[in-house]
mmCIF file of C-alpha atoms and ligand atoms in Angstrom:
data_model
loop_
_atom_site.group_PDB
_atom_site.id
_atom_site.type_symbol
_atom_site.label_atom_id
_atom_site.label_comp_id
_atom_site.label_asym_id
_atom_site.label_seq_id
_atom_site.Cartn_x
_atom_site.Cartn_y
_atom_site.Cartn_z
ATOM 1 C CA UNK A 156 26.332 -8.737 14.112
ATOM 2 C CA UNK A 157 25.587 -12.297 15.139
ATOM 3 C CA UNK A 158 25.381 -14.906 12.371
ATOM 4 C CA UNK A 159 21.632 -15.281 12.549
ATOM 5 C CA UNK A 160 18.614 -13.036 12.935
ATOM 6 C CA UNK A 161 14.948 -13.383 13.730
ATOM 7 C CA UNK A 162 12.560 -13.450 10.781
ATOM 8 C CA UNK A 163 8.799 -13.871 10.525
ATOM 9 C CA UNK A 164 8.159 -16.358 7.742
ATOM 10 C CA UNK A 165 5.473 -18.141 5.795
ATOM 11 C CA UNK A 166 6.554 -21.757 6.309
ATOM 12 C CA UNK A 167 4.015 -22.999 3.772
ATOM 13 C CA UNK A 168 0.472 -22.066 2.754
ATOM 14 C CA UNK A 169 -1.533 -21.430 5.910
ATOM 15 C CA UNK A 170 1.344 -21.425 8.395
ATOM 16 C CA UNK A 171 3.584 -18.685 9.789
ATOM 17 C CA UNK A 172 6.337 -18.624 12.428
ATOM 18 C CA UNK A 173 9.014 -16.440 13.961
ATOM 19 C CA UNK A 174 12.262 -18.306 13.189
ATOM 20 C CA UNK A 175 16.053 -17.904 13.221
ATOM 21 C CA UNK A 176 17.484 -17.278 9.753
ATOM 22 C CA UNK A 177 20.942 -16.571 8.388
ATOM 23 C CA UNK A 178 21.771 -12.925 7.983
ATOM 24 C CA UNK A 179 21.421 -11.682 4.407
ATOM 25 C CA UNK A 180 24.665 -12.175 2.431
ATOM 26 C CA UNK A 181 26.936 -9.184 1.814
ATOM 27 C CA UNK A 182 25.254 -6.772 -0.591
ATOM 28 C CA UNK A 183 26.067 -6.907 -4.298
ATOM 29 C CA UNK A 184 27.408 -3.698 -5.954
ATOM 30 C CA UNK A 185 23.953 -2.108 -6.279
ATOM 31 C CA UNK A 186 22.359 -3.614 -3.176
ATOM 32 C CA UNK A 187 21.983 -2.571 0.433
ATOM 33 C CA UNK A 188 21.319 -4.227 3.774
ATOM 34 C CA UNK A 189 18.932 -2.325 6.029
ATOM 35 C CA UNK A 190 18.527 -2.878 9.776
ATOM 36 C CA UNK A 191 14.776 -2.774 10.317
ATOM 37 C CA UNK A 192 13.336 -0.282 12.811
ATOM 38 C CA UNK A 193 9.592 -0.121 12.120
ATOM 39 C CA UNK A 194 7.261 -2.172 9.941
ATOM 40 C CA UNK A 195 3.561 -2.414 9.181
ATOM 41 C CA UNK A 196 1.516 -5.526 8.535
ATOM 42 C CA UNK A 197 -0.521 -5.410 5.339
ATOM 43 C CA UNK A 198 -3.660 -7.280 4.399
ATOM 44 C CA UNK A 199 -1.688 -8.564 1.398
ATOM 45 C CA UNK A 200 0.634 -10.420 3.789
ATOM 46 C CA UNK A 201 -2.384 -12.378 4.971
ATOM 47 C CA UNK A 202 -3.426 -13.026 1.347
ATOM 48 C CA UNK A 203 0.063 -14.377 0.617
ATOM 49 C CA UNK A 204 -0.133 -16.801 3.535
ATOM 50 C CA UNK A 205 -3.546 -17.976 2.336
ATOM 51 C CA UNK A 206 -1.923 -18.913 -0.977
ATOM 52 C CA UNK A 207 -2.705 -15.890 -3.184
ATOM 53 C CA UNK A 208 0.654 -16.136 -4.992
ATOM 54 C CA UNK A 209 1.052 -19.890 -4.684
ATOM 55 C CA UNK A 210 3.230 -21.971 -2.379
ATOM 56 C CA UNK A 211 6.333 -20.549 -0.697
ATOM 57 C CA UNK A 212 8.746 -22.185 1.730
ATOM 58 C CA UNK A 213 10.173 -20.252 4.682
ATOM 59 C CA UNK A 214 9.738 -16.982 2.825
ATOM 60 C CA UNK A 215 10.209 -13.931 5.048
ATOM 61 C CA UNK A 216 6.971 -11.927 4.933
ATOM 62 C CA UNK A 217 6.461 -8.163 4.853
ATOM 63 C CA UNK A 218 6.960 -5.332 2.370
ATOM 64 C CA UNK A 219 6.392 -2.203 4.502
ATOM 65 C CA UNK A 220 9.438 -1.241 6.573
ATOM 66 C CA UNK A 221 11.983 1.464 7.245
ATOM 67 C CA UNK A 222 15.326 1.285 9.002
ATOM 68 C CA UNK A 223 18.975 2.229 9.064
ATOM 69 C CA UNK A 224 21.471 1.396 6.311
ATOM 70 C CA UNK A 225 23.712 -1.347 7.738
ATOM 71 C CA UNK A 226 25.810 -2.124 4.664
ATOM 72 C CA UNK A 227 26.035 -0.696 1.169
ATOM 73 C CA UNK A 228 27.204 -2.177 -2.121
ATOM 74 C CA UNK A 229 30.182 -0.473 -3.775
ATOM 75 C CA UNK A 230 28.069 1.376 -6.374
ATOM 76 C CA UNK A 231 25.605 2.925 -3.942
ATOM 77 C CA UNK A 232 26.788 6.484 -3.307
ATOM 78 C CA UNK A 233 23.410 8.168 -2.821
ATOM 79 C CA UNK A 234 23.114 7.326 0.885
ATOM 80 C CA UNK A 235 25.611 6.460 3.606
ATOM 81 C CA UNK A 236 25.782 3.694 6.156
ATOM 82 C CA UNK A 237 23.969 4.645 9.359
ATOM 83 C CA UNK A 238 21.434 6.788 7.503
ATOM 84 C CA UNK A 239 17.690 6.241 8.049
ATOM 85 C CA UNK A 240 15.952 5.131 4.875
ATOM 86 C CA UNK A 241 12.527 4.220 3.568
ATOM 87 C CA UNK A 242 12.155 1.540 0.911
ATOM 88 C CA UNK A 243 8.968 1.164 -1.092
ATOM 89 C CA UNK A 244 7.120 -2.160 -1.157
ATOM 90 C CA UNK A 245 7.834 -2.215 -4.873
ATOM 91 C CA UNK A 246 11.527 -2.261 -5.838
ATOM 92 C CA UNK A 247 11.827 -2.151 -9.626
ATOM 93 C CA UNK A 248 15.152 -2.507 -11.466
ATOM 94 C CA UNK A 249 14.632 0.715 -13.478
ATOM 95 C CA UNK A 250 16.588 -0.875 -16.341
ATOM 96 C CA UNK A 251 14.283 -3.363 -18.048
ATOM 97 C CA UNK A 252 11.935 -2.739 -20.962
ATOM 98 C CA UNK A 253 8.804 -2.104 -18.863
ATOM 99 C CA UNK A 254 10.706 0.149 -16.448
ATOM 100 C CA UNK A 255 12.092 2.158 -19.355
ATOM 101 C CA UNK A 256 8.645 2.371 -20.901
ATOM 102 C CA UNK A 257 7.486 4.187 -17.754
ATOM 103 C CA UNK A 258 5.805 1.290 -15.932
ATOM 104 C CA UNK A 259 8.287 0.304 -13.225
ATOM 105 C CA UNK A 260 5.665 -1.463 -11.084
ATOM 106 C CA UNK A 261 5.445 -3.915 -14.010
ATOM 107 C CA UNK A 262 9.253 -4.417 -13.894
ATOM 108 C CA UNK A 263 10.256 -7.209 -16.339
ATOM 109 C CA UNK A 264 6.788 -8.764 -16.209
ATOM 110 C CA UNK A 265 3.264 -8.027 -14.999
ATOM 111 C CA UNK A 266 3.398 -6.916 -11.325
ATOM 112 C CA UNK A 267 7.132 -7.779 -11.397
ATOM 113 C CA UNK A 268 8.136 -4.715 -9.381
ATOM 114 C CA UNK A 269 6.795 -6.519 -6.327
ATOM 115 C CA UNK A 270 9.770 -8.504 -5.082
ATOM 116 C CA UNK A 271 9.710 -8.378 -1.233
ATOM 117 C CA UNK A 272 7.921 -11.396 0.238
ATOM 118 C CA UNK A 273 7.145 -12.582 -3.247
ATOM 119 C CA UNK A 274 10.264 -13.576 -5.178
ATOM 120 C CA UNK A 275 12.729 -12.735 -2.381
ATOM 121 C CA UNK A 276 12.709 -12.437 1.392
ATOM 122 C CA UNK A 277 10.600 -9.618 2.762
ATOM 123 C CA UNK A 278 11.173 -7.079 5.495
ATOM 124 C CA UNK A 279 9.797 -8.751 8.658
ATOM 125 C CA UNK A 280 13.325 -9.575 9.845
ATOM 126 C CA UNK A 281 16.009 -7.806 11.801
ATOM 127 C CA UNK A 282 17.783 -7.101 8.486
ATOM 128 C CA UNK A 283 16.550 -7.036 4.908
ATOM 129 C CA UNK A 284 18.293 -6.767 1.547
ATOM 130 C CA UNK A 285 17.334 -4.129 -1.014
ATOM 131 C CA UNK A 286 17.875 -4.764 -4.727
ATOM 132 C CA UNK A 287 18.772 -1.929 -7.126
ATOM 133 C CA UNK A 288 19.471 0.246 -4.111
ATOM 134 C CA UNK A 289 20.503 3.450 -5.936
ATOM 135 C CA UNK A 290 16.964 3.849 -7.247
ATOM 136 C CA UNK A 291 15.106 2.365 -4.295
ATOM 137 C CA UNK A 292 16.542 3.873 -1.094
ATOM 138 C CA UNK A 293 15.000 7.133 0.094
ATOM 139 C CA UNK A 294 16.643 9.038 2.974
ATOM 140 C CA UNK A 295 14.169 9.956 5.716
ATOM 141 C CA UNK A 296 14.322 13.652 6.695
ATOM 142 C CA UNK A 297 15.443 14.333 10.268
ATOM 143 C CA UNK A 298 12.065 15.679 11.393
ATOM 144 C CA UNK A 299 10.066 12.587 10.369
ATOM 145 C CA UNK A 300 9.869 9.715 12.863
ATOM 146 C CA UNK A 301 10.167 6.180 11.475
ATOM 147 C CA UNK A 302 6.628 5.372 12.555
ATOM 148 C CA UNK A 303 5.311 8.018 10.130
ATOM 149 C CA UNK A 304 7.810 7.340 7.336
ATOM 150 C CA UNK A 305 6.861 3.669 7.193
ATOM 151 C CA UNK A 306 3.478 4.646 5.728
ATOM 152 C CA UNK A 307 5.164 5.817 2.516
ATOM 153 C CA UNK A 308 6.178 2.215 1.701
ATOM 154 C CA UNK A 309 2.739 1.141 0.570
ATOM 155 C CA UNK A 310 -0.337 2.833 2.112
ATOM 156 C CA UNK A 311 0.456 6.395 1.011
ATOM 157 C CA UNK A 312 1.983 5.422 -2.317
ATOM 158 C CA UNK A 313 -0.862 3.102 -3.261
ATOM 159 C CA UNK A 314 -3.673 5.290 -1.932
ATOM 160 C CA UNK A 315 -2.262 8.404 -3.586
ATOM 161 C CA UNK A 316 -1.789 6.466 -6.839
ATOM 162 C CA UNK A 317 -5.513 5.747 -6.663
ATOM 163 C CA UNK A 318 -6.177 9.480 -6.627
ATOM 164 C CA UNK A 319 -3.512 10.295 -9.228
ATOM 165 C CA UNK A 320 -4.890 7.692 -11.641
ATOM 166 C CA UNK A 321 -8.419 9.019 -11.127
ATOM 167 C CA UNK A 322 -7.796 12.138 -13.261
ATOM 168 C CA UNK A 323 -9.595 14.378 -10.752
ATOM 169 C CA UNK A 324 -10.444 17.804 -12.216
ATOM 170 C CA UNK A 325 -9.736 20.628 -9.751
ATOM 171 C CA UNK A 326 -12.948 21.131 -7.813
ATOM 172 C CA UNK A 327 -14.236 17.834 -9.192
ATOM 173 C CA UNK A 328 -16.237 15.115 -7.483
ATOM 174 C CA UNK A 329 -14.760 11.822 -6.301
ATOM 175 C CA UNK A 330 -16.182 8.675 -4.742
ATOM 176 C CA UNK A 331 -13.751 6.451 -2.837
ATOM 177 C CA UNK A 332 -14.980 2.909 -2.282
ATOM 178 C CA UNK A 333 -13.817 1.393 1.024
ATOM 179 C CA UNK A 334 -11.907 3.228 3.742
ATOM 180 C CA UNK A 335 -9.318 0.694 4.743
ATOM 181 C CA UNK A 336 -5.825 2.196 5.013
ATOM 182 C CA UNK A 337 -5.418 2.397 1.229
ATOM 183 C CA UNK A 338 -8.864 3.939 0.747
ATOM 184 C CA UNK A 339 -8.184 6.458 3.519
ATOM 185 C CA UNK A 340 -5.009 7.540 1.741
ATOM 186 C CA UNK A 341 -6.966 7.767 -1.528
ATOM 187 C CA UNK A 342 -9.330 10.127 0.310
ATOM 188 C CA UNK A 343 -6.420 12.322 1.457
ATOM 189 C CA UNK A 344 -4.855 12.101 -2.000
ATOM 190 C CA UNK A 345 -8.073 13.272 -3.646
ATOM 191 C CA UNK A 346 -8.183 16.284 -1.361
ATOM 192 C CA UNK A 347 -4.522 17.073 -2.006
ATOM 193 C CA UNK A 348 -5.134 16.912 -5.749
ATOM 194 C CA UNK A 349 -7.923 19.447 -5.485
ATOM 195 C CA UNK A 350 -11.149 17.485 -5.396
ATOM 196 C CA UNK A 351 -14.130 19.702 -4.548
ATOM 197 C CA UNK A 352 -16.275 16.907 -3.118
ATOM 198 C CA UNK A 353 -14.995 13.623 -1.696
ATOM 199 C CA UNK A 354 -17.550 10.914 -0.951
ATOM 200 C CA UNK A 355 -16.237 8.005 1.108
ATOM 201 C CA UNK A 356 -18.108 4.694 1.021
ATOM 202 C CA UNK A 357 -17.673 2.764 4.274
ATOM 203 C CA UNK A 358 -19.764 1.032 6.949
ATOM 204 C CA UNK A 359 -17.324 0.638 9.870
ATOM 205 C CA UNK A 360 -17.761 3.588 12.305
ATOM 206 C CA UNK A 361 -14.060 3.915 13.210
ATOM 207 C CA UNK A 362 -13.162 4.024 9.504
ATOM 208 C CA UNK A 363 -15.942 6.536 8.793
ATOM 209 C CA UNK A 364 -14.566 8.781 11.507
ATOM 210 C CA UNK A 365 -11.028 8.550 10.109
ATOM 211 C CA UNK A 366 -12.353 9.218 6.600
ATOM 212 C CA UNK A 367 -13.796 12.507 7.880
ATOM 213 C CA UNK A 368 -10.521 13.417 9.561
ATOM 214 C CA UNK A 369 -8.732 12.680 6.300
ATOM 215 C CA UNK A 370 -11.006 15.015 4.371
ATOM 216 C CA UNK A 371 -14.109 13.138 3.222
ATOM 217 C CA UNK A 372 -17.024 15.576 2.853
ATOM 218 C CA UNK A 373 -19.707 12.905 2.788
ATOM 219 C CA UNK A 374 -19.866 9.354 4.108
ATOM 220 C CA UNK A 375 -22.064 6.796 2.414
ATOM 221 C CA UNK A 376 -22.782 3.782 4.608
ATOM 222 C CA UNK A 377 -23.487 0.957 2.167
ATOM 223 C CA UNK A 378 -25.007 -1.148 4.946
ATOM 224 C CA UNK A 379 -27.789 1.440 5.285
ATOM 225 C CA UNK A 380 -28.278 2.750 1.763
ATOM 226 C CA UNK A 381 -27.546 1.779 -1.815
ATOM 227 C CA UNK A 382 -24.196 3.473 -2.490
ATOM 228 C CA UNK A 383 -24.882 4.061 -6.198
ATOM 229 C CA UNK A 384 -28.182 5.839 -5.491
ATOM 230 C CA UNK A 385 -26.648 7.796 -2.632
ATOM 231 C CA UNK A 386 -23.727 9.008 -4.748
ATOM 232 C CA UNK A 387 -26.001 9.956 -7.648
ATOM 233 C CA UNK A 388 -28.207 11.951 -5.312
ATOM 234 C CA UNK A 389 -25.196 13.713 -3.749
ATOM 235 C CA UNK A 390 -24.199 14.834 -7.260
ATOM 236 C CA UNK A 391 -27.659 15.984 -8.449
ATOM 237 C CA UNK A 392 -28.110 12.782 -10.414
ATOM 238 C CA UNK A 393 -25.069 13.449 -12.561
ATOM 239 C CA UNK A 394 -22.551 11.048 -11.059
ATOM 240 C CA UNK A 395 -18.955 11.722 -10.037
ATOM 241 C CA UNK A 396 -15.979 12.727 -12.176
ATOM 242 C CA UNK A 397 -13.827 10.020 -10.638
ATOM 243 C CA UNK A 398 -14.343 6.818 -8.676
ATOM 244 C CA UNK A 399 -11.602 5.006 -6.796
ATOM 245 C CA UNK A 400 -11.886 1.254 -6.163
ATOM 246 C CA UNK A 401 -9.750 0.467 -3.133
ATOM 247 C CA UNK A 402 -11.300 -2.821 -2.046
ATOM 248 C CA UNK A 403 -10.977 -5.274 -4.918
ATOM 249 C CA UNK A 404 -14.464 -6.750 -5.201
ATOM 250 C CA UNK A 405 -16.917 -7.196 -8.066
ATOM 251 C CA UNK A 406 -19.609 -5.220 -6.247
ATOM 252 C CA UNK A 407 -17.454 -2.137 -5.655
ATOM 253 C CA UNK A 408 -15.797 -2.247 -9.076
ATOM 254 C CA UNK A 409 -19.211 -2.396 -10.688
ATOM 255 C CA UNK A 410 -20.467 0.455 -8.518
ATOM 256 C CA UNK A 411 -17.515 2.561 -9.692
ATOM 257 C CA UNK A 412 -18.579 2.105 -13.328
ATOM 258 C CA UNK A 413 -22.152 3.052 -12.406
ATOM 259 C CA UNK A 414 -21.402 6.188 -10.363
ATOM 260 C CA UNK A 415 -18.966 7.792 -12.818
ATOM 261 C CA UNK A 416 -20.624 10.063 -15.375
ATOM 262 C CA UNK A 417 -19.889 9.965 -19.101
ATOM 263 C CA UNK A 418 -16.221 10.704 -19.733
ATOM 264 C CA UNK A 419 -15.271 10.042 -16.106
ATOM 265 C CA UNK A 420 -12.470 7.915 -14.749
ATOM 266 C CA UNK A 421 -12.455 4.727 -12.694
ATOM 267 C CA UNK A 422 -9.218 4.171 -10.811
ATOM 268 C CA UNK A 423 -8.641 0.659 -9.528
ATOM 269 C CA UNK A 424 -6.090 -0.006 -6.799
ATOM 270 C CA UNK A 425 -7.990 -2.860 -5.127
ATOM 271 C CA UNK A 426 -6.601 -6.384 -5.367
ATOM 272 C CA UNK A 427 -9.152 -8.609 -7.128
ATOM 273 C CA UNK A 428 -8.375 -11.943 -5.540
ATOM 274 C CA UNK A 429 -11.317 -14.035 -6.656
ATOM 275 C CA UNK A 430 -12.832 -15.543 -9.787
ATOM 276 C CA UNK A 431 -11.588 -15.659 -13.391
ATOM 277 C CA UNK A 432 -13.251 -12.438 -14.493
ATOM 278 C CA UNK A 433 -14.076 -8.957 -13.258
ATOM 279 C CA UNK A 434 -17.312 -7.981 -14.981
ATOM 280 C CA UNK A 435 -18.267 -4.584 -16.368
ATOM 281 C CA UNK A 436 -21.974 -3.600 -16.297
ATOM 282 C CA UNK A 437 -22.720 -3.196 -20.006
ATOM 283 C CA UNK A 438 -25.344 -0.418 -19.992
ATOM 284 C CA UNK A 439 -23.627 1.704 -17.327
ATOM 285 C CA UNK A 440 -20.557 1.410 -19.543
ATOM 286 C CA UNK A 441 -22.509 2.903 -22.451
ATOM 287 C CA UNK A 442 -22.335 -0.443 -24.263
ATOM 288 C CA UNK A 443 -18.614 0.190 -24.556
ATOM 289 C CA UNK A 444 -18.882 3.782 -25.867
ATOM 290 C CA UNK A 445 -19.306 5.956 -22.772
ATOM 291 C CA UNK A 446 -15.840 7.566 -22.831
ATOM 292 C CA UNK A 447 -15.393 6.155 -19.325
ATOM 293 C CA UNK A 448 -11.770 5.266 -18.656
ATOM 294 C CA UNK A 449 -10.530 2.517 -16.350
ATOM 295 C CA UNK A 450 -7.046 2.933 -14.907
ATOM 296 C CA UNK A 451 -5.141 0.474 -12.739
ATOM 297 C CA UNK A 452 -2.000 0.848 -10.655
ATOM 298 C CA UNK A 453 0.339 -1.096 -8.386
ATOM 299 C CA UNK A 454 2.050 0.901 -5.607
ATOM 300 C CA UNK A 455 4.583 3.119 -7.413
ATOM 301 C CA UNK A 456 8.065 2.976 -5.894
ATOM 302 C CA UNK A 457 11.494 4.556 -6.322
ATOM 303 C CA UNK A 458 13.528 7.200 -4.545
ATOM 304 C CA UNK A 459 11.987 10.199 -6.296
ATOM 305 C CA UNK A 460 8.407 9.267 -5.439
ATOM 306 C CA UNK A 461 9.321 8.257 -1.897
ATOM 307 C CA UNK A 462 10.992 11.642 -1.380
ATOM 308 C CA UNK A 463 7.801 13.420 -2.462
ATOM 309 C CA UNK A 464 5.664 11.298 -0.148
ATOM 310 C CA UNK A 465 8.041 12.018 2.729
ATOM 311 C CA UNK A 466 7.792 15.733 1.958
ATOM 312 C CA UNK A 467 4.019 15.575 2.416
ATOM 313 C CA UNK A 468 4.556 14.219 5.925
ATOM 314 C CA UNK A 469 7.330 16.708 6.657
ATOM 315 C CA UNK A 470 5.179 19.654 5.576
ATOM 316 C CA UNK A 471 2.232 18.275 7.550
ATOM 317 C CA UNK A 472 -0.072 17.791 4.585
ATOM 318 C CA UNK A 473 -0.951 14.378 6.012
ATOM 319 C CA UNK A 474 -0.498 12.509 9.273
ATOM 320 C CA UNK A 475 -0.586 8.805 8.414
ATOM 321 C CA UNK A 476 -0.038 7.736 12.029
ATOM 322 C CA UNK A 477 -3.764 8.241 12.718
ATOM 323 C CA UNK A 478 -4.096 4.797 11.088
ATOM 324 C CA UNK A 479 -1.876 3.065 13.654
ATOM 325 C CA UNK A 480 -4.461 1.353 15.832
ATOM 326 C CA UNK A 481 -2.157 -1.229 17.454
ATOM 327 C CA UNK A 482 1.530 -1.530 18.341
ATOM 328 C CA UNK A 483 3.545 -4.702 18.883
ATOM 329 C CA UNK A 484 7.165 -5.613 19.550
ATOM 330 C CA UNK A 485 8.754 -7.769 16.852
ATOM 331 C CA UNK A 486 8.627 -10.818 19.134
ATOM 332 C CA UNK A 487 4.818 -10.382 19.241
ATOM 333 C CA UNK A 488 4.435 -10.206 15.465
ATOM 334 C CA UNK A 489 2.471 -13.444 15.191
ATOM 335 C CA UNK A 490 -0.250 -11.919 17.362
ATOM 336 C CA UNK A 491 -0.267 -8.806 15.159
ATOM 337 C CA UNK A 492 -0.495 -10.952 12.043
ATOM 338 C CA UNK A 493 -3.518 -12.872 13.330
ATOM 339 C CA UNK A 494 -5.181 -9.591 14.282
ATOM 340 C CA UNK A 495 -4.766 -8.457 10.660
ATOM 341 C CA UNK A 496 -6.272 -11.757 9.471
ATOM 342 C CA UNK A 497 -9.364 -11.479 11.654
ATOM 343 C CA UNK A 498 -9.659 -7.668 11.428
ATOM 344 C CA UNK A 499 -10.842 -7.757 15.057
ATOM 345 C CA UNK A 500 -10.665 -4.944 17.597
ATOM 346 C CA UNK A 501 -11.140 -2.184 15.011
ATOM 347 C CA UNK A 502 -7.685 -2.785 13.566
ATOM 348 C CA UNK A 503 -6.531 -0.565 10.728
ATOM 349 C CA UNK A 504 -2.750 -0.898 10.830
ATOM 350 C CA UNK A 505 -0.605 -2.775 13.367
ATOM 351 C CA UNK A 506 2.837 -1.211 13.763
ATOM 352 C CA UNK A 507 5.779 -3.490 14.542
ATOM 353 C CA UNK A 508 8.586 -2.093 16.635
ATOM 354 C CA UNK A 509 12.040 -3.682 16.134
ATOM 355 C CA UNK A 510 13.918 -1.569 18.657
HETATM 356 ZN ZN1 LIG B 1830 1.237 -3.521 1.898
HETATM 357 ZN ZN1 LIG B 1831 12.563 -3.259 -14.388
#
């Protein structure tokens, strides 16, 4: 190992660069150093650079990556050096009060499980450090290539959480709002959990096509029809059992409340980045007495969940690589990042190759 490595950082709000950084220090007893092999750029990386979590200085970006264990702390016996591992975007401690209460994504404080490229350096570097490694490293099965496994870090975990939190009855009806990568995985997740009818709301043709390949039965194009009316008519006026909000906007959140029938569930995995309030339509909410439930989730992490997500790839229940629209070498990452900012050229996910 040389003494420095390349890292893609947020220098300050609004500016990014590929720089030389010191290698991570030797791992603590329950830490690990991973040599990065593949990574994915996330829309949240672009939010961070715009200032969504406040100012940061030379913070390494990225929270979706897999690689090979380069160095292990003395307490980490669950994997060995040289082994391929996936690490979730969320790396809780699994010891604090919130973790013990069953909400590890809220580790220590609200959203506190999110550490990469937030409170510590992220994964867009030749090496990255993993905290609480015993609970956060997941070995990648032999048969799964890194470029598939890397989708378990955020897109599959978050999208599937959207479906899991939606309390879908077997054979039930689901509407998934927005078919970005997270929404697409919510569509697959709904199918895997036994939904009888999946309605995907999306206007971009490439995303509509992928939604069909991932199991959507119906596509509602909100640029051509009112999505609430369309969903009601597809369900004989009754509304759906479950609605998944995977965009993070007032208009889609509100539509979720409107399209779910009495007693149904709204599952929110979208990031609501604007305004002081998210408003609930009062009458569609039964003036507060409709038995409609709103659930929220932040990308669940941990070895056990990651192993289950990897199994779904291994057993060919899902092929997440259909979402890889662009590939870049690590030295081209700035180009990939700007593509994710502009969402040009039909981009869904840009894959970054470190090897
Ligand atoms: Zn992400
Ligand atoms: Zn914790």
